[in-house]
Amino acid sequence: MRWQGVPVPSSDTADTHAITIGSVRSSVLPLPARADAMRIDKIDRPDFFRTPADDVVTLDGIEVTAGTTVHAQSLPGGVAAVGAIAVTAPPAVDETARNEVPTWAGDVLDAWGIDRDPAAAGWPQVVRIVAEIQRRIVRDDAASTPDDCPDTLRHMLTVSHRGRPYDFAGAAAMLLRECGYPTRVVGGLYVSGERRDVRSRRLVAAADDAHVWAEIRDAAGRWIPLEPTPGYRLRPPTVPWTTWALDGLHRLAAWMRARAATIAVIGAGLTLLAAAAGFGWRWCVDALATAWWRQAMRRGDVCPARAAWHLIAWRAWLAGCPRRPTETVRDWHRRTLASAAADEPLSFVTAFEQSAYGRHATPRDRLRHGQVAAAAARHVTVARLRQRFTTESHRWQPS
Amino acid sequence: MATVMIKSDRINLDESFGLIGRLRLRLRETLRGKTEACDLALACLLARGHLLIEDPPGLGKTTLAKGLAALVGGRFARIQCTPDLLPTDITGFTLYNQQTRSFEFRAGPVFADVLLADEINRATPRTQSALLEAMAERQVTIDDDCHLLARGFFVVATQNPLEHLGTYPLPEAQLDRFAMRLSIGAPDRATELELLQEARGRDRGDDAPDAVIDQPALERLQETTAGLLVNDAVAGYLVDVGRTCRELRDGTGGPSPRGLLIWQRVAQAWAVIQGRDHVTPDDVRHVAGPVLGVRLELSPAESDRLVAAALDRVPVPLGGRRG
């Protein structure tokens, strides 16, 4: 705060205030929000004042005498503009802020879905916490806590969800500290501008105008006021859109990390849909079946000839020439591929029959079956089957 | 130990495949242009079954029977069945020898290795029945004496499907003794032309093939055939088709359990002929027509239709537990 010993002229870039002390018995001087200059009548010695905390000015232990007028200057906009401070530095993060925070505060944040990851720290997280308090807790000036309840804030946040105005500031400070933000609870007067007497041009503050809010320190050392209590017109800090965008990206990444499997499935499905749109559904099903077959061939416990038959049976179905239930594999082959020039399919049928109806295959048999099956899988494609099986007379329709 | 046994089996099978391949080749040379009939007849022989051929005269029934007998190095006998043929003309009889003052047994043609009973439906039922014991038990009983026939005794009977005057249709019990009914049919034009060209300047009867195997070798082939692997799923398929045939005949006909046993054996023989060490549903299906045709008491065309309908009703298994 800038102290001046002479009256401050009013201008367009600042609001001037003349605050007359009534019955308040305190050494703290009443100052408007966002005050940046003040003086008291003829006291022009700076060492007469003390600043025990940022933005707090006292008369060094002397009670302010009734009738004293404090002249002050603040940034324009009044109370409504107080919270709309354009933050230029990120909120400070200090691990020591968590020292006196109860352990259940983290559980409350988790239950509210607030990401406590240090990487998520920033103004968007601060604004979200304050907004959650306002959304979830109902202001109730008559709210009370049971006599046997040792923790008022816990009762408010987890049980009753109703609280008095000053409880909101305490809750906000506690939850913000849990996230590592240096936060303080500030008491003062909140006087609505509607009570301003136009004739006398005075605004009289009463005892009911006492109010408590929270302030958070940014990395530049400024205390940024936050208003968690519903009903008080204090806008949240103005956070640049770039900060919001970065926060959105971070939250998206966290969301995707938490749902990696779902996203993978959806991605595969979308890829398949795209492939189906581009190449046709037959191509997609064939690609899936082929992938399954390749996976099966890598495993040692799967009969290669049988696995290849399953693949070829899929392809036959896709090509419109499936094996009839009462048809043998050899008959199906004779019906569909008998005149094929290559020998692979017939060798494959023999290999399949041996594995299906013959003795247990020896390692040499398995090796040969694997080679024959691989050749058949290359040879008997959907396109080739469709090409060879186009006339309607060859098609089989289930009865 | 198990590995050695399998290896031994495979060596036997490989030998069998080689022998059967040579038999097929020579039999096909004997009966030109009828590879399917030759293979089925060979399967019948390997399955220790008996063969009934229904064909008009002159299509190669005798040639096939004689060729089979010659290839397996067995004795061949032929009976021309007529209404006045007596059972003893087939089985043999006991004759009193005045010189030795004792009874002697004169063996009939049934004691050959391969017996061709030509036009069997012209013999009386009494004579036909004489063949029953011989075909089923491979033995004949004459004057309280039981005479064993050759272990590889094989009957090829023929009958003319067109001519029914003066014939005695084979009873069901007699038919069930046959493994299959076969129709050779007329060869195609090219084969007939080839036959004519080869027959010029050559005597009839000098075209009997040389033996490829002897009777002990044939028995070994038959034993190998009987031991061929039949998967449980394939056996189940065979039973299901057989039962479906009975259902289609409204329970009044169809293959008996003995017929199913013969069917399985013929399927094994067909698999061996194809060079396989296991039976597949294709083998069962391939021999179903000839094997079931003799048991359905229907004309060849009707039995073919019924068998096809049965095969078209039973799903083909794609593998299963090894039997």
mmCIF file of C-alpha atoms in Angstrom, chain B residues 84-304:
data_model
loop_
_atom_site.group_PDB
_atom_site.id
_atom_site.type_symbol
_atom_site.label_atom_id
_atom_site.label_comp_id
_atom_site.label_asym_id
_atom_site.label_seq_id
_atom_site.Cartn_x
_atom_site.Cartn_y
_atom_site.Cartn_z
ATOM 1 C CA ASP B 84 -31.523 -126.682 -61.055
ATOM 2 C CA LEU B 85 -28.310 -125.813 -59.202
ATOM 3 C CA LEU B 86 -28.102 -127.791 -55.953
ATOM 4 C CA PRO B 87 -26.522 -126.662 -52.703
ATOM 5 C CA THR B 88 -24.003 -129.458 -52.950
ATOM 6 C CA ASP B 89 -22.939 -128.103 -56.306
ATOM 7 C CA ILE B 90 -21.660 -125.118 -54.357
ATOM 8 C CA THR B 91 -20.483 -126.469 -51.036
ATOM 9 C CA GLY B 92 -19.281 -129.937 -52.069
ATOM 10 C CA PHE B 93 -20.370 -133.399 -51.039
ATOM 11 C CA THR B 94 -19.172 -136.678 -49.477
ATOM 12 C CA LEU B 95 -18.467 -139.505 -51.891
ATOM 13 C CA TYR B 96 -17.955 -143.194 -51.101
ATOM 14 C CA ASN B 97 -14.698 -144.419 -52.576
ATOM 15 C CA GLN B 98 -14.993 -148.122 -53.294
ATOM 16 C CA GLN B 99 -11.274 -148.562 -53.661
ATOM 17 C CA THR B 100 -10.368 -147.139 -50.288
ATOM 18 C CA ARG B 101 -13.737 -148.199 -48.809
ATOM 19 C CA SER B 102 -14.117 -144.845 -47.137
ATOM 20 C CA PHE B 103 -16.009 -141.633 -47.584
ATOM 21 C CA GLU B 104 -14.149 -138.778 -49.196
ATOM 22 C CA PHE B 105 -15.066 -135.147 -49.186
ATOM 23 C CA ARG B 106 -15.183 -133.500 -52.578
ATOM 24 C CA ALA B 107 -14.880 -129.768 -52.033
ATOM 25 C CA GLY B 108 -17.158 -127.521 -54.038
ATOM 26 C CA PRO B 109 -16.307 -124.229 -55.677
ATOM 27 C CA VAL B 110 -16.997 -122.430 -52.403
ATOM 28 C CA PHE B 111 -13.534 -123.507 -51.263
ATOM 29 C CA ALA B 112 -11.905 -121.098 -53.689
ATOM 30 C CA ASP B 113 -10.465 -117.781 -52.577
ATOM 31 C CA VAL B 114 -12.635 -115.778 -54.921
ATOM 32 C CA LEU B 115 -16.019 -117.164 -55.896
ATOM 33 C CA LEU B 116 -18.060 -115.669 -58.702
ATOM 34 C CA ALA B 117 -21.732 -116.562 -58.344
ATOM 35 C CA ASP B 118 -23.060 -115.464 -61.678
ATOM 36 C CA GLU B 119 -26.741 -114.554 -61.895
ATOM 37 C CA ILE B 120 -27.276 -115.580 -58.290
ATOM 38 C CA ASN B 121 -30.939 -114.699 -58.417
ATOM 39 C CA ARG B 122 -31.550 -117.555 -60.868
ATOM 40 C CA ALA B 123 -30.657 -120.105 -58.176
ATOM 41 C CA THR B 124 -33.426 -121.382 -55.939
ATOM 42 C CA PRO B 125 -33.701 -119.971 -52.447
ATOM 43 C CA ARG B 126 -32.468 -123.275 -51.067
ATOM 44 C CA THR B 127 -29.281 -123.003 -53.059
ATOM 45 C CA GLN B 128 -28.917 -119.342 -52.256
ATOM 46 C CA SER B 129 -29.160 -120.208 -48.570
ATOM 47 C CA ALA B 130 -26.269 -122.592 -48.952
ATOM 48 C CA LEU B 131 -24.088 -119.589 -49.460
ATOM 49 C CA LEU B 132 -25.332 -117.936 -46.245
ATOM 50 C CA GLU B 133 -23.132 -119.829 -43.828
ATOM 51 C CA ALA B 134 -20.197 -119.648 -46.180
ATOM 52 C CA MET B 135 -20.430 -115.904 -46.576
ATOM 53 C CA ALA B 136 -21.135 -115.079 -42.934
ATOM 54 C CA GLU B 137 -19.053 -117.656 -41.077
ATOM 55 C CA ARG B 138 -16.507 -118.551 -43.758
ATOM 56 C CA GLN B 139 -17.231 -122.211 -43.149
ATOM 57 C CA VAL B 140 -19.588 -124.915 -44.491
ATOM 58 C CA THR B 141 -21.079 -127.835 -42.621
ATOM 59 C CA ILE B 142 -21.527 -131.050 -44.554
ATOM 60 C CA ASP B 143 -22.637 -134.270 -42.899
ATOM 61 C CA ASP B 144 -21.961 -132.872 -39.442
ATOM 62 C CA ASP B 145 -18.451 -131.933 -40.464
ATOM 63 C CA CYS B 146 -17.457 -128.314 -40.393
ATOM 64 C CA HIS B 147 -15.081 -127.293 -43.142
ATOM 65 C CA LEU B 148 -13.295 -123.980 -42.900
ATOM 66 C CA LEU B 149 -13.028 -121.869 -46.014
ATOM 67 C CA ALA B 150 -10.089 -119.739 -47.040
ATOM 68 C CA ARG B 151 -9.465 -116.858 -44.646
ATOM 69 C CA GLY B 152 -9.749 -114.402 -47.489
ATOM 70 C CA PHE B 153 -12.880 -116.005 -48.956
ATOM 71 C CA PHE B 154 -14.526 -113.421 -51.172
ATOM 72 C CA VAL B 155 -17.827 -113.785 -53.024
ATOM 73 C CA VAL B 156 -18.666 -111.727 -56.056
ATOM 74 C CA ALA B 157 -22.279 -112.335 -56.997
ATOM 75 C CA THR B 158 -24.001 -110.864 -60.010
ATOM 76 C CA GLN B 159 -27.585 -110.433 -60.962
ATOM 77 C CA ASN B 160 -29.384 -108.951 -63.885
ATOM 78 C CA PRO B 161 -31.560 -106.068 -62.746
ATOM 79 C CA LEU B 162 -33.631 -106.000 -65.911
ATOM 80 C CA GLU B 163 -34.717 -109.587 -66.284
ATOM 81 C CA HIS B 164 -36.992 -110.922 -63.563
ATOM 82 C CA LEU B 165 -38.646 -113.879 -65.267
ATOM 83 C CA GLY B 166 -37.654 -117.145 -63.610
ATOM 84 C CA THR B 167 -35.613 -115.493 -60.923
ATOM 85 C CA TYR B 168 -35.702 -115.722 -57.137
ATOM 86 C CA PRO B 169 -35.018 -112.351 -55.541
ATOM 87 C CA LEU B 170 -32.433 -112.535 -52.786
ATOM 88 C CA PRO B 171 -34.027 -112.435 -49.318
ATOM 89 C CA GLU B 172 -33.119 -109.680 -46.906
ATOM 90 C CA ALA B 173 -30.988 -112.006 -44.781
ATOM 91 C CA GLN B 174 -29.002 -112.952 -47.855
ATOM 92 C CA LEU B 175 -28.593 -109.371 -48.964
ATOM 93 C CA ASP B 176 -27.298 -108.345 -45.537
ATOM 94 C CA ARG B 177 -24.360 -110.712 -46.031
ATOM 95 C CA PHE B 178 -23.089 -108.588 -48.881
ATOM 96 C CA ALA B 179 -20.980 -105.595 -48.028
ATOM 97 C CA MET B 180 -22.083 -103.533 -50.985
ATOM 98 C CA ARG B 181 -24.044 -103.444 -54.186
ATOM 99 C CA LEU B 182 -22.231 -102.160 -57.202
ATOM 100 C CA SER B 183 -23.135 -101.282 -60.734
ATOM 101 C CA ILE B 184 -20.278 -101.159 -63.171
ATOM 102 C CA GLY B 185 -22.205 -99.682 -66.053
ATOM 103 C CA ALA B 186 -21.138 -99.333 -69.639
ATOM 104 C CA PRO B 187 -17.784 -97.722 -70.326
ATOM 105 C CA ASP B 188 -17.541 -94.504 -72.263
ATOM 106 C CA ARG B 189 -16.968 -94.355 -76.011
ATOM 107 C CA ALA B 190 -13.227 -93.812 -75.837
ATOM 108 C CA THR B 191 -12.759 -96.795 -73.565
ATOM 109 C CA GLU B 192 -14.891 -98.999 -75.788
ATOM 110 C CA LEU B 193 -12.887 -97.903 -78.822
ATOM 111 C CA GLU B 194 -9.686 -98.651 -76.994
ATOM 112 C CA LEU B 195 -10.966 -102.092 -76.054
ATOM 113 C CA LEU B 196 -11.802 -102.844 -79.667
ATOM 114 C CA GLN B 197 -8.361 -101.762 -80.862
ATOM 115 C CA GLU B 198 -6.568 -103.867 -78.275
ATOM 116 C CA ALA B 199 -8.735 -106.924 -78.897
ATOM 117 C CA ARG B 200 -7.721 -107.213 -82.554
ATOM 118 C CA GLY B 201 -5.433 -110.194 -83.164
ATOM 119 C CA ARG B 202 -5.501 -111.248 -79.545
ATOM 120 C CA ASP B 203 -7.033 -114.381 -78.073
ATOM 121 C CA ARG B 204 -9.660 -114.119 -75.396
ATOM 122 C CA GLY B 205 -8.551 -115.329 -72.001
ATOM 123 C CA ASP B 206 -4.918 -114.431 -72.215
ATOM 124 C CA ASP B 207 -5.379 -111.122 -70.427
ATOM 125 C CA ALA B 208 -5.474 -112.387 -66.840
ATOM 126 C CA PRO B 209 -3.171 -110.170 -64.761
ATOM 127 C CA ASP B 210 -0.298 -111.514 -62.764
ATOM 128 C CA ALA B 211 -0.595 -111.707 -58.998
ATOM 129 C CA VAL B 212 0.546 -108.627 -57.145
ATOM 130 C CA ILE B 213 0.263 -110.076 -53.667
ATOM 131 C CA ASP B 214 -0.321 -113.471 -52.152
ATOM 132 C CA GLN B 215 -3.041 -114.513 -49.744
ATOM 133 C CA PRO B 216 -0.993 -113.919 -46.546
ATOM 134 C CA ALA B 217 -0.223 -110.417 -47.777
ATOM 135 C CA LEU B 218 -3.921 -109.876 -48.470
ATOM 136 C CA GLU B 219 -4.747 -110.984 -44.940
ATOM 137 C CA ARG B 220 -2.197 -108.532 -43.586
ATOM 138 C CA LEU B 221 -3.776 -105.760 -45.635
ATOM 139 C CA GLN B 222 -7.186 -106.712 -44.307
ATOM 140 C CA GLU B 223 -5.866 -106.661 -40.738
ATOM 141 C CA THR B 224 -4.290 -103.258 -41.340
ATOM 142 C CA THR B 225 -7.576 -102.007 -42.706
ATOM 143 C CA ALA B 226 -9.488 -103.270 -39.679
ATOM 144 C CA GLY B 227 -7.102 -101.427 -37.380
ATOM 145 C CA LEU B 228 -7.442 -98.065 -39.101
ATOM 146 C CA LEU B 229 -8.328 -95.129 -36.847
ATOM 147 C CA VAL B 230 -11.982 -94.104 -36.742
ATOM 148 C CA ASN B 231 -12.528 -90.931 -34.775
ATOM 149 C CA ASP B 232 -15.425 -90.974 -32.319
ATOM 150 C CA ALA B 233 -16.980 -88.052 -34.157
ATOM 151 C CA VAL B 234 -16.765 -89.883 -37.474
ATOM 152 C CA ALA B 235 -18.215 -93.058 -35.960
ATOM 153 C CA GLY B 236 -21.022 -90.982 -34.473
ATOM 154 C CA TYR B 237 -21.648 -89.434 -37.854
ATOM 155 C CA LEU B 238 -21.913 -92.882 -39.425
ATOM 156 C CA VAL B 239 -24.393 -94.043 -36.793
ATOM 157 C CA ASP B 240 -26.474 -90.879 -37.164
ATOM 158 C CA VAL B 241 -26.726 -91.293 -40.923
ATOM 159 C CA GLY B 242 -27.689 -94.946 -40.488
ATOM 160 C CA ARG B 243 -30.403 -94.064 -37.993
ATOM 161 C CA THR B 244 -31.655 -91.312 -40.276
ATOM 162 C CA CYS B 245 -31.953 -93.875 -43.071
ATOM 163 C CA ARG B 246 -34.115 -96.002 -40.786
ATOM 164 C CA GLU B 247 -36.278 -93.002 -39.934
ATOM 165 C CA LEU B 248 -36.721 -92.196 -43.607
ATOM 166 C CA ARG B 249 -37.819 -95.799 -44.171
ATOM 167 C CA ASP B 250 -40.345 -95.362 -41.350
ATOM 168 C CA GLY B 251 -38.507 -97.916 -39.267
ATOM 169 C CA THR B 252 -39.296 -100.741 -41.653
ATOM 170 C CA GLY B 253 -35.871 -101.044 -43.200
ATOM 171 C CA GLY B 254 -32.480 -99.499 -43.236
ATOM 172 C CA PRO B 255 -29.095 -100.726 -42.121
ATOM 173 C CA SER B 256 -28.882 -103.184 -39.249
ATOM 174 C CA PRO B 257 -26.120 -102.945 -36.633
ATOM 175 C CA ARG B 258 -24.293 -105.549 -38.697
ATOM 176 C CA GLY B 259 -24.732 -103.295 -41.687
ATOM 177 C CA LEU B 260 -23.202 -100.393 -39.724
ATOM 178 C CA LEU B 261 -20.230 -102.564 -38.795
ATOM 179 C CA ILE B 262 -19.667 -103.479 -42.434
ATOM 180 C CA TRP B 263 -20.129 -99.832 -43.429
ATOM 181 C CA GLN B 264 -17.425 -98.756 -40.990
ATOM 182 C CA ARG B 265 -15.088 -101.441 -42.281
ATOM 183 C CA VAL B 266 -15.666 -100.431 -45.902
ATOM 184 C CA ALA B 267 -15.056 -96.791 -44.953
ATOM 185 C CA GLN B 268 -11.779 -97.879 -43.374
ATOM 186 C CA ALA B 269 -10.872 -99.723 -46.556
ATOM 187 C CA TRP B 270 -11.739 -96.706 -48.657
ATOM 188 C CA ALA B 271 -9.519 -94.525 -46.453
ATOM 189 C CA VAL B 272 -6.638 -96.976 -46.876
ATOM 190 C CA ILE B 273 -7.121 -96.946 -50.626
ATOM 191 C CA GLN B 274 -6.962 -93.143 -50.530
ATOM 192 C CA GLY B 275 -3.651 -93.418 -48.678
ATOM 193 C CA ARG B 276 -4.899 -92.169 -45.322
ATOM 194 C CA ASP B 277 -4.321 -93.592 -41.852
ATOM 195 C CA HIS B 278 -7.669 -92.372 -40.559
ATOM 196 C CA VAL B 279 -11.281 -92.308 -41.682
ATOM 197 C CA THR B 280 -12.943 -89.030 -42.562
ATOM 198 C CA PRO B 281 -16.611 -88.207 -43.032
ATOM 199 C CA ASP B 282 -15.863 -88.123 -46.759
ATOM 200 C CA ASP B 283 -15.004 -91.827 -46.643
ATOM 201 C CA VAL B 284 -18.217 -92.594 -44.818
ATOM 202 C CA ARG B 285 -20.229 -90.608 -47.344
ATOM 203 C CA HIS B 286 -18.443 -92.008 -50.355
ATOM 204 C CA VAL B 287 -19.215 -95.641 -49.586
ATOM 205 C CA ALA B 288 -22.655 -94.947 -48.111
ATOM 206 C CA GLY B 289 -24.485 -95.445 -51.402
ATOM 207 C CA PRO B 290 -23.069 -98.881 -52.301
ATOM 208 C CA VAL B 291 -23.148 -100.150 -48.688
ATOM 209 C CA LEU B 292 -26.627 -98.947 -47.789
ATOM 210 C CA GLY B 293 -28.044 -99.653 -51.240
ATOM 211 C CA VAL B 294 -27.903 -103.390 -50.656
ATOM 212 C CA ARG B 295 -29.798 -103.043 -47.356
ATOM 213 C CA LEU B 296 -32.628 -100.689 -48.201
ATOM 214 C CA GLU B 297 -34.648 -103.080 -50.399
ATOM 215 C CA LEU B 298 -35.120 -100.377 -52.958
ATOM 216 C CA SER B 299 -34.170 -99.933 -56.553
ATOM 217 C CA PRO B 300 -30.714 -98.433 -57.099
ATOM 218 C CA ALA B 301 -32.168 -95.042 -58.025
ATOM 219 C CA GLU B 302 -34.520 -94.960 -55.023
ATOM 220 C CA SER B 303 -31.856 -96.070 -52.573
ATOM 221 C CA ASP B 304 -29.468 -93.435 -53.922
#
